[in-house]
Tab-separated table of C-alpha atoms and ligand atoms in Angstrom:
chain	number	residue	atom	x	y	z
A	1	MET	CA	18.803	1.330	-1.086
A	2	LEU	CA	15.159	0.395	-1.476
A	3	VAL	CA	13.685	-1.094	1.730
A	4	PRO	CA	10.230	-2.155	2.979
A	5	MET	CA	8.572	0.666	4.895
A	6	ALA	CA	7.774	-1.685	7.794
A	7	GLU	CA	11.515	-2.248	8.335
A	8	LEU	CA	12.147	1.457	8.499
A	9	LEU	CA	9.246	2.032	10.914
A	10	ALA	CA	10.324	-0.889	13.124
A	11	ALA	CA	13.760	0.721	13.558
A	12	ALA	CA	12.069	4.034	14.423
A	13	GLN	CA	9.809	2.229	16.914
A	14	ARG	CA	12.788	0.526	18.597
A	15	GLU	CA	14.752	3.741	18.934
A	16	GLY	CA	11.905	6.183	19.617
A	17	TYR	CA	12.118	8.507	16.627
A	18	ALA	CA	9.975	9.036	13.517
A	19	ALA	CA	10.647	8.748	9.798
A	20	GLY	CA	9.825	11.579	7.408
A	21	ALA	CA	7.560	10.864	4.424
A	22	PHE	CA	7.663	13.552	1.752
A	23	ASN	CA	5.380	13.855	-1.282
A	24	THR	CA	6.891	14.132	-4.732
A	25	TYR	CA	5.386	15.027	-8.091
A	26	ASN	CA	8.438	15.303	-10.328
A	27	LEU	CA	12.186	15.060	-10.773
A	28	GLU	CA	13.108	18.234	-8.919
A	29	ILE	CA	11.130	17.434	-5.771
A	30	THR	CA	12.431	13.846	-5.731
A	31	ARG	CA	16.032	15.086	-6.058
A	32	ALA	CA	15.573	17.533	-3.186
A	33	ILE	CA	14.077	14.896	-0.868
A	34	VAL	CA	16.675	12.202	-1.556
A	35	ARG	CA	19.622	14.619	-1.359
A	36	ALA	CA	18.373	15.856	2.007
A	37	ALA	CA	18.220	12.319	3.414
A	38	GLU	CA	21.725	11.612	2.129
A	39	ALA	CA	23.067	14.847	3.617
A	40	GLN	CA	21.456	13.997	6.963
A	41	GLN	CA	22.248	10.259	6.838
A	42	ALA	CA	18.576	9.611	7.475
A	43	PRO	CA	16.262	6.768	6.499
A	44	LEU	CA	13.573	8.159	4.212
A	45	ILE	CA	10.082	7.606	2.821
A	46	VAL	CA	9.357	9.089	-0.602
A	47	GLN	CA	5.652	9.061	-1.349
A	48	VAL	CA	3.484	9.707	-4.370
A	49	GLY	CA	-0.254	10.209	-4.408
A	50	SER	CA	-2.716	9.189	-7.114
A	51	SER	CA	-2.814	12.729	-8.494
A	52	ALA	CA	0.992	12.867	-8.801
A	53	LEU	CA	0.935	9.588	-10.741
A	54	ARG	CA	-1.707	11.051	-13.043
A	55	TYR	CA	0.163	14.329	-13.456
A	56	ALA	CA	3.639	12.965	-14.183
A	57	GLY	CA	2.633	9.725	-15.890
A	58	ARG	CA	2.642	6.744	-13.575
A	59	GLU	CA	5.347	4.763	-15.426
A	60	ALA	CA	7.735	7.714	-15.603
A	61	LEU	CA	7.300	8.902	-12.016
A	62	THR	CA	7.515	5.364	-10.634
A	63	ALA	CA	10.704	4.606	-12.595
A	64	LEU	CA	12.275	7.851	-11.400
A	65	VAL	CA	11.452	7.395	-7.726
A	66	LEU	CA	12.451	3.711	-7.638
A	67	ALA	CA	15.747	4.460	-9.419
A	68	GLU	CA	16.589	7.217	-6.927
A	69	ALA	CA	15.739	4.914	-4.007
A	70	GLN	CA	17.845	2.051	-5.376
A	71	ARG	CA	20.808	4.297	-6.142
A	72	SER	CA	20.838	6.011	-2.766
A	73	PRO	CA	23.181	4.832	-0.003
A	74	VAL	CA	20.482	5.564	2.640
A	75	PRO	CA	17.440	3.282	3.209
A	76	VAL	CA	14.484	4.584	1.201
A	77	ALA	CA	10.921	3.235	1.202
A	78	VAL	CA	8.746	4.122	-1.798
A	79	HIS	CA	5.143	4.597	-0.717
A	80	LEU	CA	1.791	5.161	-2.445
A	81	ASP	CA	0.004	7.912	-0.484
A	82	HIS	CA	-3.816	7.969	-0.096
A	83	SER	CA	-5.196	5.507	-2.595
A	84	ALA	CA	-8.790	4.363	-2.458
A	85	LYS	CA	-8.374	2.060	-5.462
A	86	LEU	CA	-7.328	-1.573	-5.218
A	87	ASP	CA	-6.292	-1.573	-8.899
A	88	GLU	CA	-3.829	1.202	-8.227
A	89	ILE	CA	-2.535	-0.589	-5.112
A	90	ARG	CA	-2.032	-3.763	-7.171
A	91	TRP	CA	-0.209	-1.844	-9.912
A	92	CYS	CA	2.150	-0.163	-7.431
A	93	VAL	CA	2.870	-3.475	-5.679
A	94	GLU	CA	3.739	-5.032	-9.047
A	95	GLN	CA	6.054	-2.121	-9.928
A	96	GLY	CA	8.135	-2.507	-6.766
A	97	PHE	CA	6.704	0.070	-4.358
A	98	THR	CA	7.642	-1.092	-0.863
A	99	SER	CA	4.563	0.398	0.801
A	100	VAL	CA	1.001	1.424	-0.014
A	101	MET	CA	-1.702	3.360	1.780
A	102	ILE	CA	-5.267	2.212	1.378
A	103	ASP	CA	-7.543	5.075	2.354
A	104	GLY	CA	-11.008	3.867	3.251
A	105	SER	CA	-11.470	6.583	5.852
A	106	ALA	CA	-14.520	8.037	4.090
A	107	LEU	CA	-16.331	4.678	4.434
A	108	PRO	CA	-18.296	3.311	7.384
A	109	LEU	CA	-16.059	1.252	9.731
A	110	ALA	CA	-17.078	-2.201	8.447
A	111	GLU	CA	-16.490	-1.167	4.814
A	112	ASN	CA	-13.154	0.448	5.657
A	113	ILE	CA	-12.130	-2.819	7.359
A	114	ALA	CA	-13.236	-4.888	4.349
A	115	LEU	CA	-11.403	-2.667	1.837
A	116	THR	CA	-8.249	-2.547	3.967
A	117	ARG	CA	-8.240	-6.350	4.320
A	118	GLU	CA	-8.322	-6.629	0.528
A	119	ALA	CA	-5.340	-4.285	0.232
A	120	VAL	CA	-3.424	-6.329	2.819
A	121	ALA	CA	-4.201	-9.514	0.857
A	122	ILE	CA	-2.724	-7.902	-2.287
A	123	ALA	CA	0.374	-6.400	-0.668
A	124	ARG	CA	1.476	-8.839	2.040
A	125	PRO	CA	2.515	-11.757	-0.229
A	126	HIS	CA	4.970	-9.338	-1.881
A	127	GLY	CA	6.397	-8.085	1.411
A	128	VAL	CA	4.835	-4.681	0.802
A	129	THR	CA	3.845	-2.622	3.860
A	130	VAL	CA	0.242	-1.399	4.245
A	131	GLU	CA	-0.829	1.851	5.925
A	132	ALA	CA	-4.530	2.512	6.480
A	133	GLU	CA	-6.508	5.450	7.861
A	134	LEU	CA	-9.230	5.697	10.451
A	135	GLY	CA	-10.964	8.977	11.205
A	136	SER	CA	-10.986	11.729	8.650
A	137	ILE	CA	-8.005	13.962	7.992
A	138	VAL	CA	-9.532	16.849	6.100
A	139	GLY	CA	-7.897	18.928	3.418
A	140	GLU	CA	-6.735	18.344	-0.105
A	141	GLU	CA	-3.501	16.579	-0.747
A	142	ASP	CA	-2.357	18.831	-3.580
A	143	ARG	CA	-3.655	22.259	-2.645
A	144	ALA	CA	-3.098	24.338	0.410
A	145	ALA	CA	-6.112	25.798	2.180
A	146	GLU	CA	-7.004	26.611	5.754
A	147	ARG	CA	-8.654	23.655	7.451
A	148	GLU	CA	-10.303	22.767	10.709
A	149	ALA	CA	-10.183	19.239	12.064
A	150	VAL	CA	-13.283	17.033	12.097
A	151	GLY	CA	-13.973	13.311	12.613
A	152	LEU	CA	-11.233	12.351	15.078
A	153	THR	CA	-10.104	8.698	15.401
A	154	SER	CA	-11.816	6.693	18.132
A	155	PRO	CA	-9.226	4.739	20.187
A	156	ALA	CA	-11.617	1.775	20.648
A	157	GLN	CA	-12.302	1.626	16.903
A	158	ALA	CA	-8.583	1.932	16.175
A	159	GLU	CA	-7.914	-1.156	18.306
A	160	GLN	CA	-10.687	-3.093	16.595
A	161	PHE	CA	-9.571	-1.899	13.137
A	162	VAL	CA	-5.935	-2.935	13.534
A	163	GLN	CA	-6.916	-6.351	14.907
A	164	ALA	CA	-9.387	-6.958	12.103
A	165	THR	CA	-7.132	-5.804	9.253
A	166	ALA	CA	-3.571	-6.654	10.411
A	167	VAL	CA	-2.279	-3.422	8.836
A	168	ASP	CA	1.346	-2.444	9.430
A	169	ALA	CA	0.742	1.237	10.228
A	170	LEU	CA	-2.271	3.369	11.116
A	171	ALA	CA	-2.867	6.989	10.123
A	172	VAL	CA	-4.839	8.789	12.807
A	173	ALA	CA	-6.895	11.967	12.962
A	174	VAL	CA	-6.162	13.777	16.222
A	175	GLY	CA	-6.613	17.378	15.109
A	176	ASN	CA	-4.093	17.160	12.248
A	177	VAL	CA	-5.151	18.436	8.814
A	178	HIS	CA	-3.671	18.582	5.335
A	179	GLY	CA	-2.651	22.051	4.202
A	180	PHE	CA	-2.407	25.135	6.404
A	181	TYR	CA	-3.815	25.106	9.924
A	182	LYS	CA	-6.487	27.587	10.839
A	183	GLY	CA	-4.881	29.336	13.805
A	184	GLU	CA	-2.620	27.440	16.182
A	185	PRO	CA	-2.889	23.652	15.542
A	186	LYS	CA	-4.355	21.818	18.535
A	187	LEU	CA	-3.536	18.123	18.636
A	188	ASP	CA	-5.609	15.939	20.948
A	189	THR	CA	-2.634	14.312	22.658
A	190	ALA	CA	-4.758	12.450	25.229
A	191	ARG	CA	-6.530	10.746	22.316
A	192	LEU	CA	-3.207	9.992	20.627
A	193	ASP	CA	-1.829	8.454	23.846
A	194	GLU	CA	-4.928	6.291	24.220
A	195	ILE	CA	-4.653	5.076	20.611
A	196	HIS	CA	-0.951	4.335	21.199
A	197	ARG	CA	-1.826	2.358	24.345
A	198	ARG	CA	-4.376	0.228	22.491
A	199	VAL	CA	-2.693	-0.170	19.099
A	200	PRO	CA	0.598	-2.058	18.708
A	201	VAL	CA	1.522	-0.799	15.209
A	202	PRO	CA	3.404	2.420	14.370
A	203	LEU	CA	1.132	5.466	14.070
A	204	VAL	CA	1.230	7.922	11.176
A	205	LEU	CA	0.498	11.644	11.383
A	206	HIS	CA	-0.583	13.243	8.123
A	207	GLY	CA	-0.530	17.003	7.745
A	208	ALA	CA	2.781	17.572	9.519
A	209	SER	CA	3.353	20.882	7.678
A	210	GLY	CA	2.875	23.778	10.071
A	211	LEU	CA	3.125	21.791	13.311
A	212	SER	CA	5.402	23.299	15.959
A	213	ASP	CA	8.573	21.524	17.070
A	214	ALA	CA	6.906	20.861	20.424
A	215	ALA	CA	3.844	19.296	18.751
A	216	ILE	CA	6.089	17.049	16.653
A	217	GLN	CA	8.083	15.932	19.694
A	218	ARG	CA	4.918	15.304	21.704
A	219	SER	CA	3.502	13.244	18.832
A	220	ILE	CA	6.626	11.063	18.733
A	221	GLN	CA	6.087	10.399	22.461
A	222	GLY	CA	2.533	9.402	21.543
A	223	GLY	CA	3.708	6.686	19.150
A	224	VAL	CA	3.922	8.545	15.832
A	225	ARG	CA	6.637	6.919	13.726
A	226	LYS	CA	5.878	8.520	10.341
A	227	PHE	CA	5.131	12.173	9.602
A	228	ASN	CA	3.742	13.141	6.174
A	229	VAL	CA	4.956	16.457	4.798
A	230	ASN	CA	3.771	17.995	1.548
A	231	THR	CA	2.607	21.639	1.818
A	232	GLU	CA	5.843	23.041	3.274
A	233	LEU	CA	7.813	21.612	0.337
A	234	ARG	CA	5.433	23.186	-2.167
A	235	VAL	CA	5.696	26.534	-0.393
A	236	ALA	CA	9.513	26.354	-0.653
A	237	LEU	CA	9.244	25.382	-4.332
A	238	PHE	CA	6.842	28.181	-5.290
A	239	THR	CA	8.683	30.826	-3.241
A	240	ALA	CA	12.037	29.944	-4.801
A	241	LEU	CA	10.597	29.857	-8.331
A	242	ALA	CA	8.862	33.216	-7.881
A	243	ASP	CA	12.071	34.708	-6.567
A	244	THR	CA	14.343	33.266	-9.276
A	245	LEU	CA	12.189	33.678	-12.370
A	246	PRO	CA	12.204	37.488	-12.633
A	247	ARG	CA	15.994	37.516	-12.251
A	248	ILE	CA	16.798	34.926	-14.920
A	249	HIS	CA	13.801	35.103	-17.221
A	250	ALA	CA	15.764	36.594	-20.108
A	251	HIS	CA	18.228	33.670	-20.089
A	252	TYR	CA	15.740	30.798	-20.411
A	253	ASP	CA	18.143	28.759	-18.280
A	254	VAL	CA	16.337	25.639	-17.041
A	255	PRO	CA	18.926	24.455	-14.468
A	256	GLY	CA	19.284	28.092	-13.361
A	257	LEU	CA	15.552	28.224	-12.594
A	258	PHE	CA	15.226	24.910	-10.787
A	259	THR	CA	18.530	24.605	-8.903
A	260	PRO	CA	17.646	27.210	-6.226
A	261	ALA	CA	14.200	25.601	-5.834
A	262	ILE	CA	15.777	22.174	-5.266
A	263	ALA	CA	18.096	23.698	-2.660
A	264	ALA	CA	15.173	25.412	-0.894
A	265	MET	CA	13.154	22.174	-0.725
A	266	GLN	CA	16.211	20.222	0.404
A	267	ALA	CA	16.672	22.674	3.293
A	268	VAL	CA	13.057	22.107	4.422
A	269	VAL	CA	13.461	18.321	4.311
A	270	GLU	CA	16.775	18.393	6.182
A	271	GLU	CA	15.222	20.482	8.954
A	272	LYS	CA	12.302	18.040	9.264
A	273	LEU	CA	14.586	14.988	9.362
A	274	GLN	CA	16.462	16.562	12.277
A	275	LEU	CA	13.225	17.445	14.035
A	276	PHE	CA	11.811	13.917	13.610
A	277	GLY	CA	15.001	12.464	15.131
A	278	SER	CA	15.833	10.368	12.071
A	279	ALA	CA	18.976	12.318	11.073
A	280	GLY	CA	22.040	10.126	11.598
A	281	LYS	CA	19.960	6.908	11.801
A	282	ALA	CA	20.733	5.586	8.297
B	301	13P	P1	0.650	18.541	4.501
B	301	13P	O1	0.458	18.957	3.070
B	301	13P	O2	-0.217	19.267	5.431
B	301	13P	O3	2.092	18.543	4.880
B	301	13P	O4	0.166	17.000	4.579
B	301	13P	C1	0.809	16.036	3.797
B	301	13P	C2	0.164	14.715	3.927
B	301	13P	O5	-0.365	14.359	4.948
B	301	13P	C3	0.206	13.830	2.730
B	301	13P	O6	-0.495	12.643	2.928
């Protein structure tokens, strides 16, 4: 069933676990994510970024993801990931997304606050959750590369930002990056704890691919209630396709090519849902 993301995060906050938010671009990835949540009886966030909407066609991808969420017996929030455009936020709100992320993190603080307040004014009357970002989480959303963290979130600014914007969830930069980590990831847990102490809303950790189990568990202790995972799903997809294609190429069998890839992505999502503590919480 389709639910507001805030509802899902509030349950995670009450019970001390985190929800998994997985990026989709197409039918196969969406199938894998939703099947995993159903198999694990886990509440779920399916998210699409601006580039995925452009790639798949925004009407088609939106209809697909919303239909899967509505059909599913587990609670599913449908979320717009990393949008800097109010027009896009408005469009997604009108289509029935239950959550949007306004990303003004590249702007100076006052401008980020102003932009985020506008997004809240668009979304809140429709009961749509708003996530915002403070500090810069480097790396591209759709490509994997090695990254080093820069521009960590200031706890004092985080407090001021949440008060001034009334956002529902805050994405923080505490050493997390999109894509592959350069060496062993080092999260600044003291900074995360201080943000958690000052900020009452659920925290979001982008770039959860490649974090150790211990780092994930420590982040949940530090108030993270939503982990974003993209790269690890794409690695599973590409690995399975590369493995299957040479074996079945001569048959031109479409389900035969994609079915093992869906299974491989589903396995990654199921493992993450267990790690985040959301398995069995639906
Ligand atoms: P990864 O690709 O590193 O998993 O990050 C995903 C993400 O944060 C999407 O917003």
